């Protein structure tokens, strides 16, 4: 837990209660003191169980790793939801995963070509709306390869097989983004249309410089977290953007990881023969991509979710310098 100092700090009833009370006061929720008290224990346990699932998941063999990481993620998400939604879960419908996958895998099945389908109720659409302001998910179903392609740390392994789908356009905590002009051909738009397309997902644009090689945007404030369209590499802190129109999906990277982990957790539980053969024979590209993703997500998701809890903490002036 020492890797996540805020989560360690919140691991007491007193600190959890104060944190929730401050969050509820900011949101102008009625009776913030009472709600903070009522939710402090479940909030603590969600964080504790989530981190324990992650710790065990990192150490366990690949056979069961997706299940442990998926449930670690869902527990941390539920803790985050309690900071915004003191009555969560408001109904039993919210207890489902909010996603479905094919019940029976077709012959010659590959994970990259598999799809997940979004349901109208359940945890996925609920946290997408209340944590990331996505009231309408921009797709009904999506392929695993497309989801992999939206994770910056996956680019290195994809680069051995094909051209990567993300390009660096800036750096964490910088207020300047630079896009190559070639991206206009991929998106089939003019410079003005491209800027109009992405500015909905950015802080206000203060200035811009356009020439034959690039489009440079100066923002009023920096991008400091992963959110729709822009994805941050956890090691080099560069900001990445999809360079192909097909991957222009304004969703949080947390949503991407959830969908991948959901499907992998279902496969390792219910597609025993395929999963067993993959682990035993490592027969196609699915194997290295899945292993690499599981290594990334086990580190990245707790860091992202802790940073989002830290943002709430710092908004009240309680945080670190």
Tab-separated table of C-alpha atoms in Angstrom:
chain	number	residue	atom	x	y	z
A	1	UNK	CA	0.000	0.000	0.000
A	2	UNK	CA	3.033	2.291	0.425
A	3	UNK	CA	3.037	2.700	-3.365
A	4	UNK	CA	-0.235	4.627	-3.004
A	5	UNK	CA	0.198	7.223	-0.203
A	6	UNK	CA	-3.284	8.754	-0.400
A	7	UNK	CA	-4.955	5.344	-0.305
A	8	UNK	CA	-2.837	4.504	2.734
A	9	UNK	CA	-3.829	7.808	4.371
A	10	UNK	CA	-7.528	7.071	3.815
A	11	UNK	CA	-7.185	3.715	5.534
A	12	UNK	CA	-8.775	4.833	8.792
A	13	UNK	CA	-12.346	5.643	9.686
A	14	UNK	CA	-11.427	9.178	10.724
A	15	UNK	CA	-9.551	10.136	7.549
A	16	UNK	CA	-12.077	8.360	5.299
A	17	UNK	CA	-14.986	10.121	7.014
A	18	UNK	CA	-13.362	13.572	6.762
A	19	UNK	CA	-12.459	12.991	3.114
A	20	UNK	CA	-16.002	11.948	2.186
A	21	UNK	CA	-17.557	14.775	4.196
A	22	UNK	CA	-15.430	17.345	2.349
A	23	UNK	CA	-16.307	15.799	-0.992
A	24	UNK	CA	-20.026	15.861	-0.175
A	25	UNK	CA	-19.839	19.462	1.030
A	26	UNK	CA	-18.253	20.506	-2.256
A	27	UNK	CA	-21.036	18.729	-4.145
A	28	UNK	CA	-23.636	20.419	-1.886
A	29	UNK	CA	-25.050	17.069	-0.791
A	30	UNK	CA	-27.481	17.221	2.107
A	31	UNK	CA	-26.163	16.104	5.537
A	32	UNK	CA	-22.521	15.687	4.436
A	33	UNK	CA	-21.352	14.852	7.961
A	34	UNK	CA	-23.881	12.039	8.351
A	35	UNK	CA	-23.278	10.668	4.857
A	36	UNK	CA	-19.525	10.793	5.412
A	37	UNK	CA	-19.917	8.825	8.624
A	38	UNK	CA	-22.269	6.248	7.064
A	39	UNK	CA	-20.014	5.652	4.051
A	40	UNK	CA	-16.611	5.723	5.745
A	41	UNK	CA	-16.485	1.971	6.424
A	42	UNK	CA	-17.623	0.761	2.978
A	43	UNK	CA	-15.281	3.345	1.402
A	44	UNK	CA	-12.340	2.018	3.447
A	45	UNK	CA	-13.169	-1.593	2.664
A	46	UNK	CA	-13.539	-0.943	-1.072
A	47	UNK	CA	-10.050	0.608	-1.077
A	48	UNK	CA	-8.557	-2.118	1.107
A	49	UNK	CA	-10.094	-5.036	-0.791
A	50	UNK	CA	-9.274	-3.441	-4.135
A	51	UNK	CA	-5.599	-3.027	-3.266
A	52	UNK	CA	-5.426	-6.548	-1.843
A	53	UNK	CA	-6.896	-7.978	-5.055
A	54	UNK	CA	-4.269	-6.036	-7.031
A	55	UNK	CA	-1.439	-7.221	-4.797
A	56	UNK	CA	-2.508	-10.862	-4.997
A	57	UNK	CA	-3.213	-10.467	-8.724
A	58	UNK	CA	0.327	-9.253	-9.394
A	59	UNK	CA	1.768	-12.293	-7.625
A	60	UNK	CA	-0.633	-14.983	-8.858
A	61	UNK	CA	-0.005	-17.123	-11.967
A	62	UNK	CA	-1.451	-15.914	-15.257
A	63	UNK	CA	-4.200	-18.537	-15.028
A	64	UNK	CA	-6.256	-16.465	-12.541
A	65	UNK	CA	-4.669	-13.018	-12.893
A	66	UNK	CA	-7.470	-11.380	-14.978
A	67	UNK	CA	-10.153	-12.233	-12.411
A	68	UNK	CA	-8.205	-10.787	-9.484
A	69	UNK	CA	-7.252	-7.612	-11.365
A	70	UNK	CA	-10.821	-7.122	-12.576
A	71	UNK	CA	-12.257	-7.353	-9.086
A	72	UNK	CA	-9.488	-5.150	-7.741
A	73	UNK	CA	-10.501	-2.538	-10.297
A	74	UNK	CA	-14.233	-2.782	-9.553
A	75	UNK	CA	-13.608	-2.280	-5.827
A	76	UNK	CA	-11.497	0.844	-6.419
A	77	UNK	CA	-14.139	2.175	-8.823
A	78	UNK	CA	-16.824	1.674	-6.192
A	79	UNK	CA	-14.720	3.642	-3.698
A	80	UNK	CA	-14.419	6.462	-6.249
A	81	UNK	CA	-18.171	6.359	-6.851
A	82	UNK	CA	-18.875	6.782	-3.139
A	83	UNK	CA	-17.065	10.130	-3.256
A	84	UNK	CA	-19.603	11.380	-5.817
A	85	UNK	CA	-22.692	9.273	-5.148
A	86	UNK	CA	-23.304	8.795	-1.409
A	87	UNK	CA	-26.337	6.551	-2.047
A	88	UNK	CA	-24.441	4.129	-4.320
A	89	UNK	CA	-25.672	1.530	-5.173
A	90	UNK	CA	-29.118	3.050	-5.573
A	91	UNK	CA	-30.551	-0.176	-7.020
A	92	UNK	CA	-29.620	-3.814	-7.537
A	93	UNK	CA	-29.461	-3.171	-11.308
A	94	UNK	CA	-26.203	-1.319	-10.692
A	95	UNK	CA	-24.570	-4.437	-9.250
A	96	UNK	CA	-24.206	-6.104	-12.667
A	97	UNK	CA	-21.049	-5.508	-14.694
A	98	UNK	CA	-22.845	-3.470	-17.367
A	99	UNK	CA	-21.098	-5.331	-20.203
A	100	UNK	CA	-21.689	-8.590	-22.056
A	101	UNK	CA	-19.586	-10.778	-24.306
A	102	UNK	CA	-20.222	-13.719	-26.630
A	103	UNK	CA	-21.345	-16.777	-24.702
A	104	UNK	CA	-19.808	-19.245	-27.138
A	105	UNK	CA	-16.589	-18.535	-28.995
A	106	UNK	CA	-16.543	-19.170	-32.723
A	107	UNK	CA	-14.139	-21.549	-34.437
A	108	UNK	CA	-10.711	-19.968	-34.997
A	109	UNK	CA	-11.488	-17.488	-32.224
A	110	UNK	CA	-8.879	-14.817	-31.428
A	111	UNK	CA	-9.053	-12.397	-28.538
A	112	UNK	CA	-8.090	-9.426	-30.729
A	113	UNK	CA	-11.175	-9.917	-32.899
A	114	UNK	CA	-13.537	-10.482	-29.965
A	115	UNK	CA	-16.048	-7.806	-28.957
A	116	UNK	CA	-17.816	-6.644	-25.845
A	117	UNK	CA	-21.262	-5.096	-25.888
A	118	UNK	CA	-22.333	-2.277	-23.578
A	119	UNK	CA	-25.499	-2.693	-21.518
A	120	UNK	CA	-27.812	0.165	-20.559
A	121	UNK	CA	-27.510	-0.510	-16.824
A	122	UNK	CA	-24.802	-1.803	-14.539
A	123	UNK	CA	-21.440	-0.648	-13.204
A	124	UNK	CA	-19.832	0.271	-16.537
A	125	UNK	CA	-22.378	2.829	-17.802
A	126	UNK	CA	-22.881	4.067	-14.227
A	127	UNK	CA	-19.233	4.881	-13.519
A	128	UNK	CA	-18.787	6.162	-17.087
A	129	UNK	CA	-21.502	8.746	-16.395
A	130	UNK	CA	-20.740	9.698	-12.803
A	131	UNK	CA	-16.935	9.557	-12.845
A	132	UNK	CA	-16.237	10.562	-16.461
A	133	UNK	CA	-19.370	12.449	-17.569
A	134	UNK	CA	-20.130	10.030	-20.413
A	135	UNK	CA	-23.915	9.894	-20.401
A	136	UNK	CA	-23.830	8.310	-23.840
A	137	UNK	CA	-21.137	5.729	-24.604
A	138	UNK	CA	-19.901	6.466	-28.168
A	139	UNK	CA	-20.290	2.827	-29.267
A	140	UNK	CA	-22.575	-0.155	-28.639
A	141	UNK	CA	-19.801	-2.699	-29.018
A	142	UNK	CA	-16.053	-2.551	-29.529
A	143	UNK	CA	-13.219	-4.889	-30.555
A	144	UNK	CA	-10.435	-5.895	-28.201
A	145	UNK	CA	-7.769	-4.824	-30.694
A	146	UNK	CA	-9.229	-1.315	-30.771
A	147	UNK	CA	-9.190	-1.177	-26.980
A	148	UNK	CA	-5.565	-2.356	-26.836
A	149	UNK	CA	-4.700	0.310	-29.404
A	150	UNK	CA	-5.906	3.095	-27.092
A	151	UNK	CA	-3.395	2.263	-24.341
A	152	UNK	CA	-0.092	4.143	-24.883
A	153	UNK	CA	2.036	1.480	-23.179
A	154	UNK	CA	0.758	-1.120	-25.661
A	155	UNK	CA	2.281	0.797	-28.589
A	156	UNK	CA	5.762	-0.617	-28.009
A	157	UNK	CA	4.653	-4.224	-28.463
A	158	UNK	CA	2.283	-3.406	-31.347
A	159	UNK	CA	5.147	-1.653	-33.156
A	160	UNK	CA	6.801	-5.023	-33.907
A	161	UNK	CA	3.742	-6.088	-35.892
A	162	UNK	CA	2.261	-2.923	-37.407
A	163	UNK	CA	2.227	0.838	-37.322
A	164	UNK	CA	1.028	2.109	-33.956
A	165	UNK	CA	-2.338	3.833	-33.646
A	166	UNK	CA	-1.378	6.541	-31.141
A	167	UNK	CA	1.013	9.470	-31.576
A	168	UNK	CA	2.608	11.704	-28.916
A	169	UNK	CA	1.222	15.243	-29.077
A	170	UNK	CA	2.442	16.765	-25.800
A	171	UNK	CA	3.620	16.127	-22.266
A	172	UNK	CA	1.944	15.872	-18.898
A	173	UNK	CA	1.485	19.282	-17.215
A	174	UNK	CA	2.391	21.147	-20.423
A	175	UNK	CA	-0.180	23.467	-21.984
A	176	UNK	CA	1.046	22.962	-25.571
A	177	UNK	CA	-0.187	20.226	-27.920
A	178	UNK	CA	1.314	19.651	-31.375
A	179	UNK	CA	-0.395	17.524	-34.042
A	180	UNK	CA	1.263	16.581	-37.362
A	181	UNK	CA	-0.602	17.934	-40.383
A	182	UNK	CA	-0.758	14.382	-41.764
A	183	UNK	CA	-3.462	13.615	-39.214
A	184	UNK	CA	-5.909	15.685	-41.285
A	185	UNK	CA	-5.730	13.104	-44.095
A	186	UNK	CA	-6.519	10.292	-41.681
A	187	UNK	CA	-9.498	12.150	-40.236
A	188	UNK	CA	-10.594	13.483	-43.655
A	189	UNK	CA	-11.109	16.995	-42.293
A	190	UNK	CA	-9.767	20.521	-42.679
A	191	UNK	CA	-7.609	22.168	-40.018
A	192	UNK	CA	-10.567	24.179	-38.733
A	193	UNK	CA	-12.854	21.119	-38.611
A	194	UNK	CA	-10.181	19.101	-36.781
A	195	UNK	CA	-9.729	21.783	-34.123
A	196	UNK	CA	-13.490	22.081	-33.686
A	197	UNK	CA	-13.664	18.302	-33.335
A	198	UNK	CA	-11.156	18.054	-30.491
A	199	UNK	CA	-11.656	21.327	-28.607
A	200	UNK	CA	-14.683	19.893	-26.789
A	201	UNK	CA	-12.262	17.613	-24.937
A	202	UNK	CA	-9.653	20.231	-24.077
A	203	UNK	CA	-9.245	23.184	-21.738
A	204	UNK	CA	-9.880	26.482	-23.506
A	205	UNK	CA	-7.523	27.181	-26.431
A	206	UNK	CA	-5.514	30.362	-25.811
A	207	UNK	CA	-3.575	30.491	-29.081
A	208	UNK	CA	-2.787	28.365	-32.127
A	209	UNK	CA	-0.030	28.158	-34.719
A	210	UNK	CA	-0.703	26.304	-37.981
A	211	UNK	CA	1.870	25.696	-40.707
A	212	UNK	CA	2.472	23.128	-43.443
A	213	UNK	CA	3.906	20.629	-40.961
A	214	UNK	CA	1.891	20.895	-37.782
A	215	UNK	CA	-1.015	22.284	-35.791
A	216	UNK	CA	0.099	23.677	-32.445
A	217	UNK	CA	-2.440	24.559	-29.782
A	218	UNK	CA	-1.625	26.571	-26.674
A	219	UNK	CA	-4.134	25.876	-23.910
A	220	UNK	CA	-5.152	28.075	-20.979
A	221	UNK	CA	-4.158	25.229	-18.655
A	222	UNK	CA	-2.321	21.957	-18.977
A	223	UNK	CA	-3.711	18.483	-19.387
A	224	UNK	CA	-2.854	16.751	-16.126
A	225	UNK	CA	-4.843	13.541	-16.280
A	226	UNK	CA	-5.984	10.846	-18.676
A	227	UNK	CA	-9.401	11.580	-20.148
A	228	UNK	CA	-11.382	11.323	-23.361
A	229	UNK	CA	-9.263	11.238	-26.549
A	230	UNK	CA	-5.991	11.992	-24.742
A	231	UNK	CA	-4.056	9.202	-23.031
A	232	UNK	CA	-0.997	9.580	-20.802
A	233	UNK	CA	1.904	7.124	-20.791
A	234	UNK	CA	2.659	6.293	-17.146
A	235	UNK	CA	6.431	6.031	-17.698
A	236	UNK	CA	7.397	8.813	-20.108
A	237	UNK	CA	4.474	11.155	-19.165
A	238	UNK	CA	3.775	11.914	-22.811
A	239	UNK	CA	0.223	12.632	-23.988
A	240	UNK	CA	-0.960	10.407	-26.842
A	241	UNK	CA	-3.761	10.894	-29.348
A	242	UNK	CA	-5.315	8.436	-31.858
A	243	UNK	CA	-4.027	9.108	-35.345
A	244	UNK	CA	-6.791	7.206	-37.124
A	245	UNK	CA	-10.415	8.284	-37.290
A	246	UNK	CA	-11.674	4.784	-36.404
A	247	UNK	CA	-10.196	5.110	-32.894
A	248	UNK	CA	-11.627	8.565	-32.235
A	249	UNK	CA	-13.617	7.469	-29.162
A	250	UNK	CA	-13.889	10.059	-26.400
A	251	UNK	CA	-13.677	7.646	-23.479
A	252	UNK	CA	-11.500	7.508	-20.393
A	253	UNK	CA	-8.641	5.025	-20.358
A	254	UNK	CA	-10.153	3.584	-17.171
A	255	UNK	CA	-13.157	2.550	-19.258
A	256	UNK	CA	-10.807	0.902	-21.780
A	257	UNK	CA	-9.086	-1.180	-19.095
A	258	UNK	CA	-12.421	-2.164	-17.532
A	259	UNK	CA	-13.736	-3.582	-20.826
A	260	UNK	CA	-10.550	-5.531	-21.508
A	261	UNK	CA	-10.331	-6.934	-17.986
A	262	UNK	CA	-14.016	-7.852	-17.988
A	263	UNK	CA	-13.615	-9.924	-21.138
A	264	UNK	CA	-10.368	-11.539	-20.019
A	265	UNK	CA	-11.867	-12.412	-16.630
A	266	UNK	CA	-14.858	-14.051	-18.345
A	267	UNK	CA	-12.609	-15.990	-20.716
A	268	UNK	CA	-10.324	-17.368	-18.017
A	269	UNK	CA	-13.371	-18.454	-15.984
A	270	UNK	CA	-15.624	-19.863	-18.688
A	271	UNK	CA	-13.528	-20.528	-21.812
A	272	UNK	CA	-11.343	-23.057	-20.033
A	273	UNK	CA	-10.120	-24.944	-23.099
A	274	UNK	CA	-9.131	-21.863	-25.118
A	275	UNK	CA	-7.525	-20.149	-22.117
A	276	UNK	CA	-5.674	-23.316	-21.115
A	277	UNK	CA	-4.323	-23.832	-24.639
A	278	UNK	CA	-3.249	-20.190	-24.910
A	279	UNK	CA	-1.256	-20.412	-21.669
A	280	UNK	CA	0.225	-23.820	-22.502
A	281	UNK	CA	1.143	-23.323	-26.163
A	282	UNK	CA	1.317	-19.497	-26.562
A	283	UNK	CA	-0.010	-20.162	-30.049
A	284	UNK	CA	-0.627	-16.669	-31.437
A	285	UNK	CA	-0.245	-12.908	-30.985
A	286	UNK	CA	-2.969	-12.870	-28.335
A	287	UNK	CA	-0.558	-14.291	-25.766
A	288	UNK	CA	2.161	-11.572	-25.630
A	289	UNK	CA	-0.424	-8.802	-25.950
A	290	UNK	CA	-2.529	-10.138	-23.062
A	291	UNK	CA	0.524	-10.692	-20.842
A	292	UNK	CA	1.819	-7.180	-21.590
A	293	UNK	CA	-1.584	-5.610	-20.948
A	294	UNK	CA	-2.015	-7.393	-17.605
A	295	UNK	CA	1.380	-6.103	-16.491
A	296	UNK	CA	0.420	-2.544	-17.482
A	297	UNK	CA	-3.067	-2.497	-15.992
A	298	UNK	CA	-1.936	-3.935	-12.646
A	299	UNK	CA	0.229	-0.830	-12.153
A	300	UNK	CA	-1.616	1.876	-14.063
A	301	UNK	CA	-5.224	1.669	-12.886
A	302	UNK	CA	-4.479	2.054	-9.152
A	303	UNK	CA	-2.281	5.058	-10.026
A	304	UNK	CA	-4.976	6.688	-12.193
A	305	UNK	CA	-7.732	6.144	-9.641
A	306	UNK	CA	-5.543	7.376	-6.792
A	307	UNK	CA	-4.767	10.529	-8.794
A	308	UNK	CA	-8.488	11.128	-9.261
A	309	UNK	CA	-9.074	10.772	-5.520
A	310	UNK	CA	-6.102	13.098	-4.975
A	311	UNK	CA	-7.762	15.746	-7.153
A	312	UNK	CA	-10.762	15.762	-4.800
A	313	UNK	CA	-8.395	15.906	-1.804
A	314	UNK	CA	-6.450	18.873	-3.199
A	315	UNK	CA	-9.577	20.815	-4.198
A	316	UNK	CA	-10.323	21.321	-0.515
A	317	UNK	CA	-6.858	22.717	0.147
A	318	UNK	CA	-5.908	19.699	2.226
A	319	UNK	CA	-3.321	18.273	-0.094
A	320	UNK	CA	0.402	18.294	-0.498
A	321	UNK	CA	2.312	21.201	-1.987
